[in-house]
Amino acid sequence: MTQFTHIIFDLDGTLTDNTQGIINSLKYSLNKMHIDDYPENLLDGFIGPPLQWGFSQLFGLNVRDTKIAVEYFREFYGENGWHQNVPYDGVLEMIAELDRLGKKMYIATSKLEKYAVQIMEYFEMDKYIIQLKGADYGGEKATKTQIITDLMTMQQLSPSPEIVMIGDTVFDIEGGKANNLSTIAVSYGFGKPEELRNASPDFFAEDIEELYEILSA
């Protein structure tokens, strides 16, 4: 098994469960947009991908309305949603142990960068993370592939099988592959296991314990 020296984590659905904060922020945004006729499970599709993708692809909003909806989402999320969040059981211990083992760790998330930073500081995970790269405010560089590329450029990292991207959605796996990295899909987050397996990750972890075993090998 490859020994990973550099580890890039997704945030929502991989390290933390921010379901409640995201759903509440979406409901606030859609209410402000006067959109109320939708199945609630449709909102699950927002967790993982960029917000812009969710509003345009799942609700069919045009560019202008998507921008407005994102602003409403951030209005609520910035005040309430970001801390309606909890790390998955075992995550804090895993990160501390990986740090002890000398692993270099990073975050690549489609979440707006300033909120991701707040979350990492709130749970005191930031002390283990070399750099966090999130989406920019306008969303122009919000794809996971681009965010990973930007992170690697900023850290002067060259593609290598010893660098691994970990996430719970196909966007994470595709982003890692596009950057010629190793990939690990986790099934405890928001992605659908069948879709994740179809994305052909190099490894598949059912829980935090199994993820740690892969990363510490």
XYZ file of C-alpha atoms in Angstrom:
217
model
C 0.000 0.000 0.000
C 1.200 3.504 -0.835
C 2.505 5.479 2.125
C 0.848 8.878 2.008
C 3.022 11.828 2.999
C 0.529 14.593 2.134
C -3.185 14.335 2.893
C -5.855 16.632 1.441
C -9.231 16.421 3.161
C -12.596 17.634 1.983
C -14.499 19.281 4.866
C -18.314 18.790 4.821
C -19.180 15.114 4.853
C -15.578 14.052 5.373
C -14.380 15.705 8.584
C -17.553 17.390 9.827
C -21.296 16.911 9.570
C -22.754 20.324 8.718
C -26.089 18.976 7.515
C -28.239 21.068 9.825
C -26.416 24.311 9.132
C -26.531 23.849 5.363
C -30.178 22.753 5.251
C -31.307 25.635 7.466
C -29.371 28.112 5.332
C -30.882 26.671 2.148
C -34.404 26.908 3.532
C -33.788 30.535 4.478
C -32.435 31.307 1.006
C -35.251 29.566 -0.859
C -37.858 31.258 1.325
C -36.327 34.643 0.507
C -36.463 33.672 -3.187
C -40.164 32.722 -2.760
C -39.462 29.111 -3.680
C -41.443 26.740 -1.495
C -42.724 23.904 -3.685
C -39.917 21.345 -3.572
C -39.255 17.939 -1.981
C -37.074 18.428 1.080
C -34.739 15.597 0.120
C -33.731 17.676 -2.909
C -31.704 19.823 -0.511
C -29.420 16.881 0.242
C -27.925 17.364 -3.225
C -26.401 20.665 -2.135
C -24.075 19.079 0.386
C -20.715 18.632 -1.269
C -20.958 20.463 -4.612
C -20.528 24.233 -4.976
C -23.643 26.249 -4.050
C -23.810 27.715 -7.527
C -24.131 24.232 -8.996
C -26.943 23.328 -6.604
C -29.090 26.389 -7.261
C -28.604 26.236 -11.030
C -28.783 22.474 -11.568
C -31.254 21.390 -8.884
C -33.565 24.418 -9.003
C -32.910 25.668 -12.526
C -32.088 29.224 -11.464
C -30.467 31.511 -14.009
C -27.117 33.191 -13.376
C -28.629 36.317 -11.786
C -31.009 34.445 -9.475
C -28.313 31.934 -8.540
C -26.094 34.796 -7.400
C -28.924 36.261 -5.303
C -29.764 32.867 -3.770
C -26.119 32.325 -2.821
C -26.063 35.731 -1.113
C -29.150 34.835 0.940
C -27.596 31.482 1.869
C -24.425 33.199 3.072
C -26.449 35.767 5.005
C -27.912 33.031 7.207
C -24.894 30.745 7.165
C -22.533 33.508 8.255
C -24.610 34.181 11.369
C -25.983 30.770 12.289
C -25.258 27.937 9.886
C -21.503 27.595 10.166
C -21.535 26.536 13.816
C -24.516 24.157 13.427
C -21.834 21.602 12.808
C -20.060 18.698 14.499
C -16.927 16.641 13.681
C -17.600 12.984 12.976
C -16.761 10.668 15.871
C -13.046 9.944 15.894
C -12.012 12.723 13.498
C -10.235 14.887 16.071
C -8.299 11.908 17.394
C -7.429 10.761 13.857
C -6.040 14.126 12.811
C -3.986 14.450 15.997
C -2.493 10.987 15.475
C -1.737 11.618 11.797
C 0.040 14.801 12.826
C 2.067 12.808 15.353
C 3.049 10.450 12.541
C 4.399 13.381 10.552
C 1.693 13.522 7.895
C 1.258 16.907 6.217
C -2.448 17.791 6.086
C -4.491 20.258 4.057
C -8.137 21.122 3.408
C -9.707 21.592 -0.045
C -13.372 22.533 0.224
C -16.067 24.025 -1.986
C -17.306 25.938 1.061
C -16.584 29.669 1.119
C -13.067 29.867 2.503
C -13.751 32.224 5.408
C -16.477 29.927 6.789
C -14.259 26.872 6.456
C -11.539 28.683 8.404
C -14.035 29.586 11.142
C -15.117 25.956 11.447
C -11.554 24.646 11.657
C -10.664 27.225 14.322
C -13.892 26.585 16.258
C -13.062 22.883 16.613
C -9.322 23.594 17.060
C -8.409 21.499 14.046
C -6.534 24.356 12.411
C -3.374 23.630 14.435
C -2.908 20.424 12.449
C -3.644 21.874 9.003
C -0.872 23.469 6.937
C -3.261 25.255 4.602
C -6.970 25.456 3.883
C -8.189 26.380 0.400
C -11.862 27.088 -0.112
C -14.095 28.657 -2.714
C -13.658 32.327 -3.560
C -16.521 34.710 -2.909
C -17.712 34.925 -6.497
C -17.670 31.189 -7.075
C -15.648 31.453 -10.284
C -13.058 29.005 -8.950
C -15.386 26.869 -6.867
C -14.932 23.519 -8.635
C -13.165 20.958 -6.509
C -10.650 20.271 -9.284
C -9.633 23.940 -9.416
C -9.499 24.289 -5.649
C -7.157 21.300 -5.381
C -5.026 22.679 -8.222
C -4.787 26.056 -6.503
C -3.860 24.458 -3.179
C -1.094 22.413 -4.779
C 0.242 25.456 -6.634
C 0.299 27.535 -3.444
C 2.140 24.761 -1.590
C 4.402 23.982 -4.554
C 3.284 20.353 -4.564
C 3.800 18.227 -7.666
C 1.343 15.426 -8.559
C 2.305 12.220 -6.791
C 0.659 8.975 -5.651
C 1.966 9.864 -2.171
C -0.479 12.797 -2.100
C -4.066 11.700 -1.464
C -7.396 13.489 -1.845
C -10.119 12.288 0.515
C -13.806 13.065 0.175
C -17.381 11.868 0.291
C -18.573 12.905 -3.191
C -17.641 12.174 -6.782
C -16.473 15.796 -7.049
C -13.686 15.007 -4.583
C -12.622 11.842 -6.378
C -12.776 13.426 -9.830
C -10.856 16.450 -8.535
C -8.142 14.261 -7.095
C -7.840 12.214 -10.279
C -7.748 15.344 -12.458
C -4.746 16.470 -10.417
C -3.087 13.037 -10.698
C -3.365 12.247 -6.993
C -4.339 9.116 -5.113
C -7.956 9.155 -3.952
C -9.971 7.799 -1.034
C -13.771 7.828 -0.993
C -15.567 7.747 2.361
C -19.054 6.287 2.566
C -20.178 7.841 5.871
C -20.725 11.310 4.358
C -23.267 12.651 1.893
C -22.281 10.905 -1.325
C -24.024 7.826 -2.646
C -21.826 4.730 -2.230
C -22.707 3.403 -5.699
C -21.748 6.697 -7.378
C -18.537 6.847 -5.361
C -17.530 3.328 -6.386
C -18.311 4.134 -10.009
C -15.851 7.033 -9.749
C -13.157 4.371 -9.141
C -11.329 5.746 -6.100
C -8.067 4.042 -5.193
C -9.422 3.225 -1.739
C -12.822 3.128 -0.065
C -13.341 3.712 3.655
C -16.558 2.776 5.426
C -15.779 4.704 8.618
C -13.175 6.870 10.358
C -11.373 3.848 11.781
C -10.902 2.325 8.336
C -9.825 5.698 6.948
C -7.163 6.012 9.637
C -5.875 2.521 8.879
C -5.417 3.425 5.214
C -3.722 6.751 5.978
C -1.410 5.416 8.670
C -0.264 2.323 6.775
